[in-house]
mmCIF file of C-alpha atoms in Angstrom:
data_model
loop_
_atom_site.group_PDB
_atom_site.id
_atom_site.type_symbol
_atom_site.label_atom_id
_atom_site.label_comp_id
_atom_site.label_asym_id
_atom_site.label_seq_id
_atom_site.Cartn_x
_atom_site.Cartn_y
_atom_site.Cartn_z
ATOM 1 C CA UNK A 7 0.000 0.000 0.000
ATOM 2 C CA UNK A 8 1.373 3.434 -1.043
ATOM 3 C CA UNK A 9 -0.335 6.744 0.759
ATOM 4 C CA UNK A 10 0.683 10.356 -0.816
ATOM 5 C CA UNK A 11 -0.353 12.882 1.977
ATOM 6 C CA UNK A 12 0.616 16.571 0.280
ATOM 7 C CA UNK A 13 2.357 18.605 2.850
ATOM 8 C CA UNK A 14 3.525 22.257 3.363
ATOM 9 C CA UNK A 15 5.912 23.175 5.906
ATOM 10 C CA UNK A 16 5.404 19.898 7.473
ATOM 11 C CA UNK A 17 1.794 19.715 7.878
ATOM 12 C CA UNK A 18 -0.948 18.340 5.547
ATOM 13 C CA UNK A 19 -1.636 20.868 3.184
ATOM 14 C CA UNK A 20 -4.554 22.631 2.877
ATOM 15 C CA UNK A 21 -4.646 22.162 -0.893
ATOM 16 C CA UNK A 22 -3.390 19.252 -2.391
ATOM 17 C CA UNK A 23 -2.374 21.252 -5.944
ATOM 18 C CA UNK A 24 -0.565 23.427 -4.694
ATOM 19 C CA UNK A 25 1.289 21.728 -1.653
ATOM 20 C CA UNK A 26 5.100 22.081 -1.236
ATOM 21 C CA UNK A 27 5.931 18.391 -1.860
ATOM 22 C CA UNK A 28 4.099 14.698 -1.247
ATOM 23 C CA UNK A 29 5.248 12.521 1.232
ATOM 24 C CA UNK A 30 4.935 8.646 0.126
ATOM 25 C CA UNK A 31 4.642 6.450 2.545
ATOM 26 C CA UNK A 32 4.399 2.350 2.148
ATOM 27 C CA UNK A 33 2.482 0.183 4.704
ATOM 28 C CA UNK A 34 2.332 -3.044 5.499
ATOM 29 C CA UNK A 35 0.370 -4.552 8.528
ATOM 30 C CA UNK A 36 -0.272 -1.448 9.884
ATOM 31 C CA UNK A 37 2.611 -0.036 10.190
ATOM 32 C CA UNK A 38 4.845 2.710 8.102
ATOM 33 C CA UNK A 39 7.839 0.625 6.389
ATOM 34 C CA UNK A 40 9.284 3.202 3.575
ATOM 35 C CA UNK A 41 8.922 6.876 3.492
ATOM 36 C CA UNK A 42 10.387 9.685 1.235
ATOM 37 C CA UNK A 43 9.012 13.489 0.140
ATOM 38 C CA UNK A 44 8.682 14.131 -3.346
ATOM 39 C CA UNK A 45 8.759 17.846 -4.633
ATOM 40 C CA UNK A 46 5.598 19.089 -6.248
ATOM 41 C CA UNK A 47 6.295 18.727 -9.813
ATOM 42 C CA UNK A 48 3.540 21.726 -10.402
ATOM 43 C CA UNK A 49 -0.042 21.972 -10.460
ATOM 44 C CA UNK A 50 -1.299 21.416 -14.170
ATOM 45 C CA UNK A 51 -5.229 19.844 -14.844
ATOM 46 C CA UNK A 52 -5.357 16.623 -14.404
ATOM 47 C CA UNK A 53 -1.706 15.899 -14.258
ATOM 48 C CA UNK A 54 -1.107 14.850 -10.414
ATOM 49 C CA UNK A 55 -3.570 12.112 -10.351
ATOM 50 C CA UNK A 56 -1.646 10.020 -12.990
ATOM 51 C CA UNK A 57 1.560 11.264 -11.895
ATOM 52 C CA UNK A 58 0.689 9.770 -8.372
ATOM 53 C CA UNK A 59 -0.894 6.521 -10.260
ATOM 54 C CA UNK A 60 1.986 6.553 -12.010
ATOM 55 C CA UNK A 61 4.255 6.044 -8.606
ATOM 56 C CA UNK A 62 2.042 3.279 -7.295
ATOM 57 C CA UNK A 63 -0.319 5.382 -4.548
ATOM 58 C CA UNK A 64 -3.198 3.833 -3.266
ATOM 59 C CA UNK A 65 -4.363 6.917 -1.538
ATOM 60 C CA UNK A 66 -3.983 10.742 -1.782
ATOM 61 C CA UNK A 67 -4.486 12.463 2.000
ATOM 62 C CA UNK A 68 -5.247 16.281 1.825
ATOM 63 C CA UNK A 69 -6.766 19.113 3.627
ATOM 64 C CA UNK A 70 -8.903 19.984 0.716
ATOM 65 C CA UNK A 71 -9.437 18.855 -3.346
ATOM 66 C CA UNK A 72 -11.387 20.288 -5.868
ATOM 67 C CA UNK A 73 -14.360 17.991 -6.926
ATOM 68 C CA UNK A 74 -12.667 17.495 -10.773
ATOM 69 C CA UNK A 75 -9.757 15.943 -9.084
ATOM 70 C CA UNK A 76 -11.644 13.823 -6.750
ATOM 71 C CA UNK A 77 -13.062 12.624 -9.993
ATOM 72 C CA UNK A 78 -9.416 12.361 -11.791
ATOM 73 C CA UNK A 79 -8.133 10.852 -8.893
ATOM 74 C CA UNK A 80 -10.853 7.879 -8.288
ATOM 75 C CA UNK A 81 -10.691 7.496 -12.042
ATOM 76 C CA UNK A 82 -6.913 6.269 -11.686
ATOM 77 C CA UNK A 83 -8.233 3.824 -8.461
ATOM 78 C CA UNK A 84 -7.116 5.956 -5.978
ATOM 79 C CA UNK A 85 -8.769 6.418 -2.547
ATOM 80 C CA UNK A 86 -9.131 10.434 -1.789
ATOM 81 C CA UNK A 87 -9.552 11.402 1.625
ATOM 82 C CA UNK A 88 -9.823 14.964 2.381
ATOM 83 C CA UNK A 89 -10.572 17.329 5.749
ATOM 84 C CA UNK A 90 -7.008 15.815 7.423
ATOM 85 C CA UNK A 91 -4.635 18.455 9.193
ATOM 86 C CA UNK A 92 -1.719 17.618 11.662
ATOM 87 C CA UNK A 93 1.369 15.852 10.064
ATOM 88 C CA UNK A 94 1.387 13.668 7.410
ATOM 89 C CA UNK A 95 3.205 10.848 9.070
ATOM 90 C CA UNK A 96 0.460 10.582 12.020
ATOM 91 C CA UNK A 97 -2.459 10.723 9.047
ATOM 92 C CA UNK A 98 -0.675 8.065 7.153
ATOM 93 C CA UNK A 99 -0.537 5.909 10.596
ATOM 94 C CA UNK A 100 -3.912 6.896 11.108
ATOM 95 C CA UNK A 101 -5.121 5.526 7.796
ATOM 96 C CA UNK A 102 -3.429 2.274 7.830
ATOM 97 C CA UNK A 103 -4.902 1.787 11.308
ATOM 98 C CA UNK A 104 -8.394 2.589 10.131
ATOM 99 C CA UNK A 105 -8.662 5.777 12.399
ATOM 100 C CA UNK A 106 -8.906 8.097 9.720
ATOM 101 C CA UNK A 107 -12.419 9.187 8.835
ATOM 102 C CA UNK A 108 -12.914 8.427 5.107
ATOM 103 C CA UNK A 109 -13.898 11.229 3.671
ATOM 104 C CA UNK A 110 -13.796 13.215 0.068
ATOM 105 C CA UNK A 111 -15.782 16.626 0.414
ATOM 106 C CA UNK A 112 -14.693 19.055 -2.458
ATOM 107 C CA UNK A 113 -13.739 22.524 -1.779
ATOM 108 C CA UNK A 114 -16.541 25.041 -1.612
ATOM 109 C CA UNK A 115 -15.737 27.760 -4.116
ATOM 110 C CA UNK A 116 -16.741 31.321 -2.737
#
């Protein structure tokens, strides 16, 4: 199982398109077993979804998501889960321990 969270400054970003980097973790049992941060390579339409895909995630952990990436995303297989904050390590423990609400809510424009 691979899990991107995107982070800024350490924290789960509050937008996954325009975070700093992605942290990839791998899981097995429950437990963390591989991680490394990946640069953003930029925020383009519909580019991070396969570029993720691409890598082998599973999941993509965010603060927030627009609803057309939700879509791109879960069209590549991938589990979204938005509304996280804290680090990304302790949501990536979180999910493989099945504490992590499961949620995808879309952004509210204003």
């Amino acid at each position: 199982m691979k899990i991107a969270v995107a982070s800024s400054e350490n924290e789960v970003a509050g937008h996954f398109g325009y975070c700093e980097s992605f942290f990839i973790f791998r899981g097995e049992d429950g437990r963390i077993t591989k991680q490394e941060e990946l640069p953003n390579p930029g925020h383009r339409p519909g580019f991070l979804p396969k570029y993720l895909h691409d890598l082998g995630v599973n999941v993509i952990i965010s603060g927030g998501m627009g609803q057309n990436a939700i879509r791109l995303f879960e069209e590549q297989g991938i589990i979204v889960i938005t509304g996280v904050t804290g680090s990304p390590k302790e949501a990536a423990e979180k999910f493989l321990n099945e504490s992590l609400p499961l949620t995808a809510e879309p952004c509210r424009k204003d």
